[in-house]
Amino acid sequence: MLFRLLIVFSILVLWAVQPARAVTVNGDGPEATDAQGVPSDPKTGSLKPVKIGVLAFRGREQTLVHWTATADYLTKSISGYRFDIIPLTLGEMEEAVRDEKLDFALTNSGHYITLADRYGGSRLVTMNAKGPTSQENLTGSVIFTRADRTDISKLDDLRGKTFMSVAPQAFCFQTAKYRMREQGLNPHQDFKKLLFVGFPQDYIATAVMRGIIDAGNIRTGVLEAMAAEGKIKLSDFRILAQKKLEGFPYVSSTKVYPEWPFIKLKETDKALSQRVAIALLSMAPDSKAAKMGQYAGWTVPLDYSPVHSLFRSLKEGPYAGLSELTLASFFSEYKEWMILAAALLLISWLWVARTERVVARRTGELARANAALGEEMAERRRVQELARQRQSELSRVAEMNSMGELASGIAHELNHPLATIANYARGCIRKMRSGKENKDELLDVLQRVSDQADRASQIISGLRDSMRDDKHTRIKSDINQIIHEMSDLLEFDLMNSQTRLELHLSNSLSFANIDPVQIEQVLLNLVRNAIDAIEAADPAERLITITTSADGEEKLLICITDTGEGVAETVRKKLFDPFVSTKQEGMGLGLSISCSIIKDHGGLMWIGSTSTKGSSFCFNLPSGDRHEG
Ligand code: ADP
């Protein structure tokens, strides 16, 4: 506590010995009076005032003493203008530049970089500092302690010590800080106390010399200047981390950077700036202005990129924002955007998650549907296989049925001629055994046997043709003649059944294009059915009538009527279906086959009506040419 009070007191004393000077910088004219007799009131002359802000690193008085001659030089060199020096601290200069109250500025390299970045401006020329070598347009920083401080011989020894510098943003402190960082020392953390005392920098050298502070730093050349002025002795100081810089005339602890630039501010007239630059470059190193300013004239602007590199490393000046770019600062600056991005991210994530869920669900459904479809297809294949098997069984059954039907048909059709042949043969045998045979009679019977055998043969070939699905040979035939021939064949049956046969045949229309064998077969079937049906009737009433007549102009109508028992009600409706029979040994095929044959000839068959007891079966056929006879 006592130590702190001592430091504060010492600083106050040091400030007190400096002449207080109020400096205002406004646009009304040159406020700073100077000792060189330059008119300070613009109303006294027509010269246009031009303000040059100068960093008063060694105090305001010192600054005016040094730089007023330069202002006068410019006033003399550039007609129509009066140049004034405004000594300013770092902060004051920044304010003045910001408020556009200066036309030109002279400050250290680091400050220039910062001002140019914030408010615009450009260097016109670089100062050549006065010195014994040619490298006087460079500057650095010197870190020092008292020569008798045996405990401090290197930068690292400064840990836990007190340290003094100009200001955090003073270029000499920034270069020193960079040097300390290189050596692993952090001035903001590792010192017991870090004090910034502002300008003039002479205070720092004095404070160290007097033992008020352990160590300090100022810009290069100041110690030498103070020594030249007799204020200090260089041997009283120990330079820390000294760099050997070939050709550089001052002690330095750091690298060196371009000297002060003469800066044209953003709004300053270009033509005037050009004239100022020319005037400064034309200044002789030994001119009064240079001598007073303790510099050696001006040179073309140097490359200030090393200063940029320094600031970039320190994250200060124009790069100060970088050091603040912490997660928290970034978040606070871009809070809204980050919240929006997070919300979008969340929405996207939710959407993706939802989509994935939906896809998973749909995939599951699809898999299940596929499985179900697979099962259904397997079931269908199974059913189709069953259907195919059933079909093939049915086909086999149908085949068997057809074969059975065919066999039955053959049997049915051949039954009659064979029975007739057998009857005639038995009759012949009987006659020959009795010895009463008559040759002519026998020949007649044998002829009939032969006819029936031919007929059987014709039936078989007819069936074969129908199986081949060939069209039967249609011959223009006389239906009446077929009826007569058929009657002859039935003679034996009629006689046996004691039945009379009456023919009522029309001669007007009897020709038709027919298969005579098939039509004869139909007639035989119908007459045989009639004979069967008539058995129950009294022999005196047993009568079968065959009539032919015209059925319209186009057709022949044939009816076979009997006096039998009539068609049983049970079979009436399905009489023409195959295998429908009321007879014990009947096959139920006669009517079915007959009906097919008639249909095949383009006719129809039906049960006709009878006036008396019995039945009437009729059919019609398309007529052929009219009978000529
Ligand atoms: P099947 O003579 O072998 O029985 P059909 O097809 O010729 O076969 O006759 C079928 C049935 O029609 C007969 O069983 C019989 O009941 C009946 N039918 C046929 N013709 C007559 C008829 N003229 N009178 C009475 N019934 C008949």
XYZ file of C-alpha atoms and ligand atoms in Angstrom:
656
model
C 0.000 0.000 0.000
C 2.783 2.353 0.985
C 4.594 1.444 -2.201
C 1.599 2.323 -4.329
C 1.154 5.678 -2.621
C 4.812 6.400 -3.213
C 4.488 5.669 -6.912
C 1.381 7.819 -7.275
C 3.020 10.643 -5.393
C 6.155 10.434 -7.538
C 4.119 10.538 -10.721
C 2.198 13.556 -9.470
C 5.447 15.308 -8.668
C 6.853 14.481 -12.098
C 3.714 15.781 -13.817
C 3.778 18.876 -11.661
C 7.196 19.897 -12.956
C 5.794 19.896 -16.534
C 4.174 23.160 -17.571
C 0.440 22.646 -17.806
C -0.895 23.518 -21.192
C -4.474 23.372 -22.227
C -4.875 22.281 -25.772
C -8.175 22.374 -27.530
C -8.641 21.107 -30.965
C -11.567 22.519 -32.810
C -12.272 23.832 -36.217
C -12.123 27.487 -35.338
C -8.480 28.020 -35.978
C -5.110 27.476 -34.418
C -5.660 27.284 -30.690
C -2.165 26.327 -29.698
C 0.022 29.321 -29.412
C 3.653 28.768 -30.067
C 6.911 30.407 -29.291
C 7.951 30.861 -32.885
C 5.734 33.819 -33.668
C 3.499 32.155 -36.198
C 0.224 34.088 -36.367
C -2.400 32.273 -34.359
C -5.428 34.267 -35.387
C -6.686 33.514 -38.872
C -8.437 36.886 -39.005
C -5.088 38.625 -39.001
C -4.135 37.251 -42.384
C -5.612 35.525 -45.391
C -3.577 32.319 -44.812
C -5.622 29.216 -44.524
C -4.872 27.343 -41.307
C -3.639 23.766 -41.538
C -3.459 21.660 -38.358
C -0.785 19.049 -37.823
C -1.445 16.815 -34.817
C 1.810 15.549 -33.307
C 2.110 12.764 -30.748
C 3.606 14.449 -27.691
C 5.560 11.449 -26.495
C 7.992 13.641 -24.679
C 5.427 16.161 -23.442
C 3.540 19.001 -25.082
C 6.183 21.681 -24.512
C 8.901 19.533 -25.924
C 6.716 18.728 -28.890
C 6.072 22.377 -29.704
C 9.770 23.143 -29.340
C 10.642 20.326 -31.708
C 7.979 20.699 -34.365
C 7.035 24.340 -34.691
C 9.986 24.944 -36.956
C 8.704 22.222 -39.264
C 5.289 23.920 -39.348
C 6.954 27.206 -40.176
C 8.953 25.522 -42.908
C 5.767 24.273 -44.488
C 4.077 27.660 -44.137
C 6.973 29.229 -45.958
C 7.194 26.511 -48.590
C 3.502 26.318 -49.400
C 1.908 29.684 -50.109
C -1.583 30.444 -48.908
C -1.438 28.188 -45.850
C -0.353 28.512 -42.294
C 0.663 25.288 -40.603
C 0.175 24.827 -36.839
C 1.412 22.099 -34.512
C -1.120 20.541 -32.149
C 0.620 18.373 -29.493
C -1.636 15.492 -28.533
C -1.617 12.326 -26.463
C -2.541 9.056 -28.120
C -6.166 9.316 -26.987
C -6.482 12.989 -27.869
C -5.128 12.356 -31.312
C -7.568 9.562 -31.924
C -10.448 11.818 -30.902
C -9.195 14.677 -33.081
C -8.808 12.383 -36.104
C -12.189 10.865 -35.479
C -13.781 14.314 -35.281
C -11.889 15.444 -38.390
C -10.222 18.322 -36.564
C -6.797 17.699 -38.041
C -5.413 17.931 -41.545
C -2.227 16.000 -40.973
C -0.850 13.841 -38.207
C 2.562 12.770 -37.039
C 2.571 9.751 -34.819
C 4.277 6.436 -34.268
C 3.944 3.605 -36.726
C 1.603 1.524 -34.617
C -0.695 4.400 -33.940
C -0.719 5.274 -37.622
C -1.774 1.737 -38.541
C -4.610 1.868 -36.007
C -5.800 5.354 -37.043
C -5.676 4.525 -40.737
C -7.665 1.387 -40.097
C -10.311 3.169 -38.066
C -10.611 6.558 -39.757
C -8.754 6.371 -43.059
C -5.626 8.269 -43.987
C -2.369 7.510 -45.664
C 1.304 8.104 -45.066
C 2.911 10.807 -47.164
C 6.516 10.419 -46.108
C 8.541 8.708 -43.377
C 10.712 10.634 -40.974
C 14.460 10.200 -40.954
C 15.480 10.362 -37.310
C 18.706 12.101 -36.565
C 21.582 9.796 -35.907
C 25.005 8.735 -36.855
C 24.010 6.043 -39.340
C 21.742 5.652 -42.310
C 19.075 3.595 -40.486
C 17.471 6.423 -38.641
C 14.095 5.950 -40.198
C 13.585 2.874 -38.028
C 12.438 2.708 -34.433
C 12.088 0.085 -31.733
C 11.671 -0.187 -28.000
C 14.131 -0.429 -25.193
C 13.439 -2.327 -21.940
C 15.667 -1.351 -19.072
C 16.339 -1.432 -15.360
C 18.890 0.248 -13.170
C 22.410 -0.867 -13.765
C 22.848 -1.744 -10.093
C 19.873 -4.117 -10.027
C 21.872 -7.323 -9.898
C 18.644 -9.313 -9.483
C 17.411 -8.314 -12.937
C 19.618 -9.370 -15.802
C 17.131 -10.832 -18.262
C 13.448 -10.437 -19.101
C 12.423 -13.466 -17.095
C 13.816 -11.790 -13.955
C 11.035 -9.235 -14.284
C 8.459 -11.697 -12.959
C 6.964 -10.308 -9.777
C 8.615 -6.922 -10.372
C 7.063 -3.517 -10.998
C 7.121 -2.226 -14.549
C 6.324 1.101 -16.150
C 5.437 2.020 -19.720
C 3.653 4.798 -21.605
C 0.266 3.346 -22.414
C -1.178 -0.023 -23.438
C -1.587 1.287 -26.991
C 1.808 3.032 -27.158
C 3.865 1.533 -29.953
C 6.923 1.222 -27.749
C 4.946 -0.845 -25.239
C 3.420 -2.977 -27.982
C 6.808 -3.818 -29.477
C 8.171 -4.513 -25.974
C 5.219 -6.719 -25.187
C 5.855 -8.719 -28.349
C 9.475 -9.177 -27.291
C 8.420 -10.279 -23.792
C 5.946 -12.749 -25.216
C 8.744 -14.188 -27.308
C 10.565 -14.853 -24.037
C 7.495 -16.387 -22.396
C 6.627 -13.353 -20.310
C 3.140 -11.898 -20.167
C 3.354 -8.256 -18.982
C -0.302 -8.206 -18.029
C 0.010 -11.201 -15.729
C 3.564 -11.770 -14.674
C 4.451 -8.376 -13.181
C 3.728 -7.420 -9.635
C 2.496 -4.126 -10.985
C 2.236 -2.703 -14.504
C 1.891 1.074 -14.593
C 1.121 3.249 -17.614
C 2.088 6.844 -17.055
C 1.660 8.431 -20.443
C 3.971 11.034 -21.931
C 6.622 12.224 -21.677
C 8.576 9.028 -21.840
C 11.347 10.750 -19.918
C 9.323 10.079 -16.750
C 9.830 6.380 -17.137
C 13.597 6.678 -17.424
C 13.613 8.984 -14.400
C 11.360 6.659 -12.371
C 13.638 3.707 -13.044
C 16.691 5.764 -12.357
C 15.276 6.900 -9.033
C 14.316 3.367 -8.069
C 10.619 4.198 -7.961
C 9.969 1.317 -10.361
C 11.945 -1.860 -11.023
C 11.982 -1.610 -14.815
C 10.393 0.204 -17.738
C 10.371 0.661 -21.453
C 10.415 3.572 -23.867
C 11.038 4.019 -27.580
C 14.554 3.702 -28.902
C 16.604 6.870 -28.998
C 14.952 8.528 -25.999
C 17.593 7.331 -23.546
C 20.322 8.549 -25.868
C 18.515 11.897 -26.324
C 18.109 12.306 -22.540
C 21.745 11.428 -22.078
C 22.681 14.017 -24.693
C 20.571 16.519 -22.821
C 22.449 15.636 -19.643
C 19.380 14.322 -17.862
C 20.690 10.808 -17.409
C 23.751 8.727 -17.910
C 23.382 5.690 -20.107
C 25.651 3.736 -17.825
C 23.058 4.029 -15.046
C 20.802 1.608 -16.990
C 20.954 -2.033 -17.901
C 19.264 -2.834 -21.186
C 17.323 -6.101 -21.038
C 17.039 -8.564 -23.924
C 19.144 -6.277 -26.020
C 19.162 -6.969 -29.736
C 22.200 -6.545 -31.845
C 20.928 -4.532 -34.793
C 23.653 -3.844 -37.230
C 23.886 -0.210 -38.213
C 21.082 0.849 -35.866
C 22.473 3.684 -33.713
C 20.418 3.184 -30.543
C 20.128 0.455 -27.962
C 17.054 -1.646 -28.553
C 15.387 -4.637 -26.949
C 13.143 -5.272 -29.936
C 13.140 -5.487 -33.672
C 12.919 -2.134 -35.359
C 10.016 -0.828 -37.382
C 9.570 2.115 -39.757
C 9.820 5.528 -38.135
C 6.948 7.929 -37.771
C 4.984 8.648 -40.900
C 3.639 12.062 -41.820
C -0.014 11.237 -42.359
C -2.546 12.816 -44.658
C -5.973 12.383 -43.091
C -8.951 11.214 -45.020
C -10.621 14.521 -45.837
C -7.445 16.517 -46.425
C -7.123 18.147 -49.818
C -5.045 16.005 -52.174
C -3.302 18.890 -53.904
C -2.261 20.334 -50.567
C -1.072 16.906 -49.430
C 1.023 16.574 -52.550
C 2.606 19.984 -51.947
C 3.281 19.021 -48.312
C 4.941 15.762 -49.374
C 7.117 17.537 -51.932
C 8.074 20.198 -49.401
C 8.993 17.630 -46.749
C 10.997 15.462 -49.151
C 12.792 18.594 -50.276
C 13.768 19.517 -46.726
C 17.526 19.490 -46.199
C 18.631 17.226 -43.298
C 20.473 20.148 -41.784
C 17.669 22.676 -42.201
C 16.465 24.634 -39.222
C 13.257 22.660 -39.108
C 15.142 19.359 -39.028
C 17.575 20.566 -36.449
C 14.815 21.823 -34.170
C 12.888 18.621 -34.637
C 15.988 16.568 -33.974
C 15.461 14.600 -37.140
C 17.248 14.418 -40.451
C 14.589 15.204 -43.018
C 12.088 12.913 -44.720
C 12.133 10.001 -47.054
C 9.572 8.265 -49.237
C 7.068 6.295 -47.156
C 8.497 3.020 -45.900
C 6.839 -0.365 -45.888
C 4.704 -0.588 -42.740
C 3.784 -4.255 -43.189
C 6.113 -5.328 -40.313
C 3.903 -3.204 -38.060
C 0.867 -5.044 -39.376
C 2.589 -8.364 -38.616
C 3.338 -7.212 -35.093
C -0.262 -6.215 -34.483
C -1.519 -9.378 -36.044
C 0.632 -11.406 -33.629
C -0.493 -9.347 -30.673
C -4.061 -9.205 -31.925
C -4.055 -5.485 -31.335
C -4.663 -2.328 -33.343
C -6.606 -3.230 -36.495
C -6.453 -6.874 -35.392
C -7.814 -6.230 -31.920
C -11.095 -7.840 -32.941
C -9.313 -11.151 -33.342
C -8.430 -11.355 -29.672
C -12.020 -10.705 -28.788
C -13.197 -13.435 -31.037
C -13.894 -15.829 -28.226
C -16.761 -18.240 -28.328
C -18.714 -15.974 -26.004
C -18.082 -12.839 -28.067
C -18.847 -14.675 -31.239
C -22.055 -15.940 -29.724
C -23.071 -12.541 -28.438
C -22.368 -10.917 -31.829
C -24.076 -13.543 -33.911
C -26.620 -14.624 -31.325
C -29.673 -14.248 -33.561
C -28.021 -15.996 -36.482
C -26.782 -18.797 -34.268
C -30.222 -19.254 -32.743
C -31.692 -19.265 -36.237
C -29.054 -21.730 -37.412
C -29.643 -23.897 -34.357
C -33.389 -23.762 -34.949
C -32.896 -24.672 -38.606
C -30.522 -27.420 -37.584
C -33.034 -28.722 -35.081
C -35.838 -28.538 -37.630
C -33.653 -30.293 -40.213
C -32.684 -32.903 -37.679
C -36.309 -33.430 -36.666
C -37.312 -33.578 -40.309
C -34.562 -36.061 -41.089
C -35.469 -38.116 -38.016
C -39.138 -38.022 -38.990
C -38.326 -38.923 -42.591
C -36.147 -41.774 -41.406
C -38.958 -42.976 -39.148
C -41.490 -42.738 -41.983
C -39.084 -44.501 -44.358
C -38.464 -47.217 -41.756
C -42.212 -47.627 -41.214
C -42.954 -47.662 -44.939
C -40.090 -50.092 -45.526
C -41.557 -52.335 -42.838
C -45.000 -52.048 -44.390
C -43.543 -52.730 -47.805
C -41.649 -55.747 -46.498
C -44.845 -57.033 -44.874
C -46.832 -56.314 -48.045
C -44.149 -58.108 -50.066
C -44.284 -61.066 -47.721
C -48.106 -61.091 -47.932
C -47.882 -60.759 -51.713
C -45.387 -63.603 -51.790
C -47.750 -65.743 -49.714
C -50.674 -64.737 -51.895
C -48.727 -65.578 -55.041
C -47.693 -68.901 -53.554
C -51.342 -69.539 -52.642
C -52.406 -68.563 -56.166
C -49.808 -70.855 -57.655
C -51.053 -73.606 -55.365
C -54.673 -72.941 -56.377
C -53.680 -72.744 -60.048
C -51.834 -76.019 -59.682
C -54.903 -77.561 -58.050
C -57.098 -76.110 -60.809
C -54.726 -77.474 -63.410
C -54.767 -80.895 -61.751
C -58.561 -80.716 -61.501
C -58.736 -79.658 -65.126
C -56.571 -82.515 -66.194
C -58.658 -84.907 -64.092
C -61.797 -83.500 -65.663
C -60.243 -83.789 -69.098
C -59.396 -87.361 -68.334
C -62.914 -87.998 -67.076
C -64.356 -86.192 -70.120
C -62.089 -88.230 -72.321
C -63.256 -91.365 -70.617
C -66.851 -90.177 -70.931
C -66.353 -89.455 -74.615
C -64.833 -92.820 -75.110
C -67.693 -94.380 -73.156
C -70.159 -92.324 -75.164
C -68.476 -93.380 -78.385
C -68.465 -97.001 -77.369
C -72.094 -96.714 -76.354
C -72.920 -94.974 -79.629
C -71.223 -97.721 -81.656
C -72.945 -100.382 -79.625
C -76.285 -98.640 -80.022
C -76.004 -98.176 -83.759
C -74.692 -101.644 -84.434
C -77.156 -103.265 -82.110
C -79.996 -103.227 -84.601
C -78.279 -104.535 -87.760
C -76.512 -107.222 -85.697
C -79.767 -108.229 -84.043
C -81.454 -108.325 -87.453
C -78.595 -110.417 -88.902
C -78.844 -112.766 -85.938
C -82.615 -113.096 -86.381
C -82.337 -113.800 -90.118
C -79.543 -116.294 -89.477
C -81.568 -118.077 -86.790
C -84.601 -118.149 -89.193
C -82.427 -119.771 -91.940
C -81.046 -122.313 -89.493
C -84.544 -123.174 -88.335
C -85.811 -123.615 -91.891
C -82.831 -125.731 -92.958
C -83.164 -127.971 -89.897
C -86.815 -128.501 -90.564
C -85.937 -129.462 -94.172
C -88.534 -127.023 -95.430
C -86.096 -124.650 -96.853
C -86.837 -122.945 -100.030
C -83.855 -121.874 -102.061
C -85.325 -118.531 -103.172
C -86.573 -117.847 -99.695
C -83.139 -118.640 -98.274
C -81.408 -116.491 -100.850
C -83.734 -113.602 -99.982
C -82.988 -113.992 -96.275
C -79.269 -114.245 -96.920
C -79.518 -111.143 -99.098
C -81.118 -109.342 -96.154
C -78.323 -110.608 -93.864
C -75.823 -109.264 -96.340
C -77.643 -105.880 -96.502
C -77.641 -105.601 -92.730
C -73.933 -106.405 -92.623
C -73.319 -103.649 -95.230
C -75.395 -101.344 -93.153
C -73.345 -102.113 -90.061
C -70.245 -101.368 -92.091
C -71.744 -98.054 -93.236
C -72.586 -97.137 -89.646
C -69.017 -97.795 -88.563
C -67.547 -95.725 -91.407
C -70.109 -92.991 -90.646
C -68.944 -92.941 -87.036
C -65.332 -92.887 -88.174
C -66.080 -89.929 -90.411
C -67.828 -88.097 -87.600
C -64.820 -88.714 -85.350
C -62.591 -87.251 -88.030
C -64.854 -84.200 -87.810
C -65.221 -84.336 -91.593
C -68.418 -83.067 -93.112
C -70.662 -85.940 -94.133
C -71.258 -86.501 -97.727
C -74.589 -84.895 -98.432
C -76.553 -86.405 -101.276
C -79.728 -85.113 -102.744
C -81.971 -87.901 -101.539
C -85.649 -88.733 -101.589
C -86.802 -88.951 -98.021
C -89.836 -91.048 -99.011
C -87.572 -93.677 -100.539
C -85.445 -93.779 -97.397
C -88.618 -94.321 -95.359
C -89.634 -97.208 -97.631
C -86.201 -98.856 -97.349
C -86.213 -98.354 -93.581
C -89.683 -99.990 -93.418
C -88.310 -103.071 -95.100
C -85.573 -103.305 -92.514
C -88.166 -103.107 -89.744
C -90.411 -105.729 -91.170
C -89.171 -108.413 -88.846
C -89.496 -106.171 -85.719
C -92.958 -104.994 -86.706
C -94.071 -108.492 -87.243
C -92.681 -109.643 -83.925
C -94.380 -106.830 -82.090
C -97.590 -107.214 -83.990
C -97.535 -103.619 -84.996
C -98.952 -102.038 -88.085
C -96.987 -99.402 -89.892
C -98.799 -96.811 -91.967
C -96.984 -94.434 -94.260
C -98.557 -91.128 -95.251
C -95.958 -89.721 -97.521
C -96.204 -86.476 -99.370
C -94.887 -86.476 -102.921
C -94.857 -82.724 -103.304
C -91.748 -82.091 -101.301
C -89.549 -85.060 -100.460
C -86.002 -84.291 -101.634
C -83.300 -83.038 -99.338
C -79.493 -82.796 -99.326
C -78.766 -85.329 -96.659
C -76.600 -88.184 -95.517
C -79.170 -90.950 -96.278
C -77.597 -93.457 -93.894
C -77.761 -91.012 -90.990
C -81.349 -89.990 -91.750
C -82.318 -93.646 -92.058
C -80.655 -94.212 -88.710
C -82.764 -91.402 -87.187
C -85.942 -92.921 -88.635
C -84.959 -96.365 -87.343
C -84.330 -94.963 -83.852
C -87.666 -93.207 -83.759
C -89.639 -96.196 -85.100
C -87.837 -98.624 -82.784
C -88.690 -96.348 -79.786
C -92.288 -96.365 -80.997
C -92.267 -100.183 -81.209
C -90.876 -100.291 -77.639
C -93.522 -97.888 -76.399
C -96.355 -99.661 -78.112
C -95.713 -103.007 -76.422
C -97.979 -102.062 -73.548
C -100.893 -101.328 -75.938
C -103.503 -103.750 -77.079
C -102.125 -105.545 -80.222
C -105.219 -104.397 -82.096
C -104.367 -100.828 -81.417
C -100.693 -101.070 -82.134
C -100.167 -98.581 -84.934
C -97.223 -96.553 -86.049
C -97.745 -93.818 -88.606
C -95.009 -92.080 -90.558
C -96.041 -88.895 -92.290
C -94.059 -86.547 -94.478
C -95.263 -83.098 -95.436
C -94.032 -79.642 -96.297
C -93.046 -77.491 -93.332
C -93.428 -74.124 -94.982
C -91.814 -73.736 -98.395
C -88.321 -74.504 -97.365
C -88.517 -77.554 -95.187
C -89.717 -81.112 -95.072
C -91.575 -82.255 -91.987
C -91.401 -85.904 -90.899
C -93.425 -87.230 -87.940
C -93.518 -90.724 -86.399
C -96.612 -91.208 -84.322
C -97.481 -94.237 -82.232
C -100.288 -95.425 -80.056
C -97.984 -96.414 -77.225
C -97.828 -95.415 -73.624
C -96.700 -91.830 -74.324
C -93.619 -90.113 -73.023
C -93.173 -90.417 -69.280
C -93.411 -87.045 -67.488
C -90.177 -87.751 -65.624
C -88.079 -87.674 -68.790
C -90.068 -85.307 -70.996
C -87.940 -82.208 -70.315
C -84.566 -83.881 -70.823
C -85.560 -86.363 -73.448
C -82.909 -85.301 -75.944
C -80.057 -85.413 -73.385
C -77.773 -88.436 -73.621
C -78.220 -91.335 -71.221
C -81.829 -90.479 -70.420
C -83.849 -93.647 -70.537
C -86.827 -95.269 -68.859
C -85.965 -98.681 -70.267
C -84.219 -101.338 -68.272
C -81.651 -102.068 -70.930
C -81.891 -98.720 -72.669
C -78.822 -96.572 -73.097
C -80.695 -93.319 -73.564
C -78.633 -92.392 -76.634
C -81.071 -92.856 -79.523
C -82.879 -89.532 -79.268
C -79.688 -87.680 -78.374
C -77.834 -89.008 -81.438
C -80.857 -88.496 -83.702
C -81.311 -84.960 -82.502
C -77.599 -84.230 -83.190
C -77.866 -85.651 -86.702
C -80.930 -83.557 -87.522
C -79.301 -80.427 -86.126
C -76.227 -81.260 -88.139
C -78.448 -81.263 -91.252
C -79.837 -77.831 -90.362
C -83.125 -79.143 -88.984
C -84.879 -79.475 -85.648
C -86.409 -82.343 -83.672
C -89.189 -82.100 -81.107
C -92.048 -84.044 -79.496
C -95.215 -83.376 -81.403
C -98.698 -83.378 -79.989
C -101.045 -86.361 -80.377
C -104.819 -86.303 -80.443
C -105.030 -89.696 -78.796
C -102.903 -91.785 -76.463
C -99.279 -92.239 -77.568
C -96.441 -90.071 -78.743
C -95.389 -88.173 -81.810
C -91.760 -87.389 -82.608
C -91.175 -84.923 -85.443
C -88.228 -83.393 -87.226
C -87.737 -81.115 -90.181
C -84.994 -80.825 -92.781
C -84.165 -78.101 -95.262
C -85.662 -79.187 -98.557
C -83.684 -79.835 -101.753
C -85.066 -79.606 -105.307
C -88.692 -80.477 -105.855
C -89.434 -84.082 -106.802
C -89.980 -84.318 -110.560
C -92.456 -87.245 -110.317
P -83.611 -95.714 -75.204
O -84.492 -96.104 -76.312
O -82.341 -96.481 -75.173
O -84.221 -95.570 -73.879
P -83.847 -93.174 -76.460
O -83.051 -91.937 -76.409
O -84.121 -93.623 -77.775
O -83.133 -94.233 -75.564
O -85.204 -92.896 -75.678
C -85.204 -92.296 -74.474
C -86.506 -92.458 -73.763
O -87.521 -91.708 -74.371
C -87.016 -93.787 -73.703
O -86.401 -94.559 -72.654
C -88.450 -93.578 -73.458
O -88.739 -93.396 -72.086
C -88.723 -92.301 -74.173
N -89.318 -92.503 -75.464
C -88.703 -92.491 -76.681
N -89.567 -92.704 -77.692
C -90.763 -92.890 -77.087
C -92.063 -93.142 -77.590
N -92.299 -93.282 -78.908
N -93.063 -93.288 -76.674
C -92.828 -93.161 -75.347
N -91.655 -92.904 -74.818
C -90.611 -92.753 -75.678
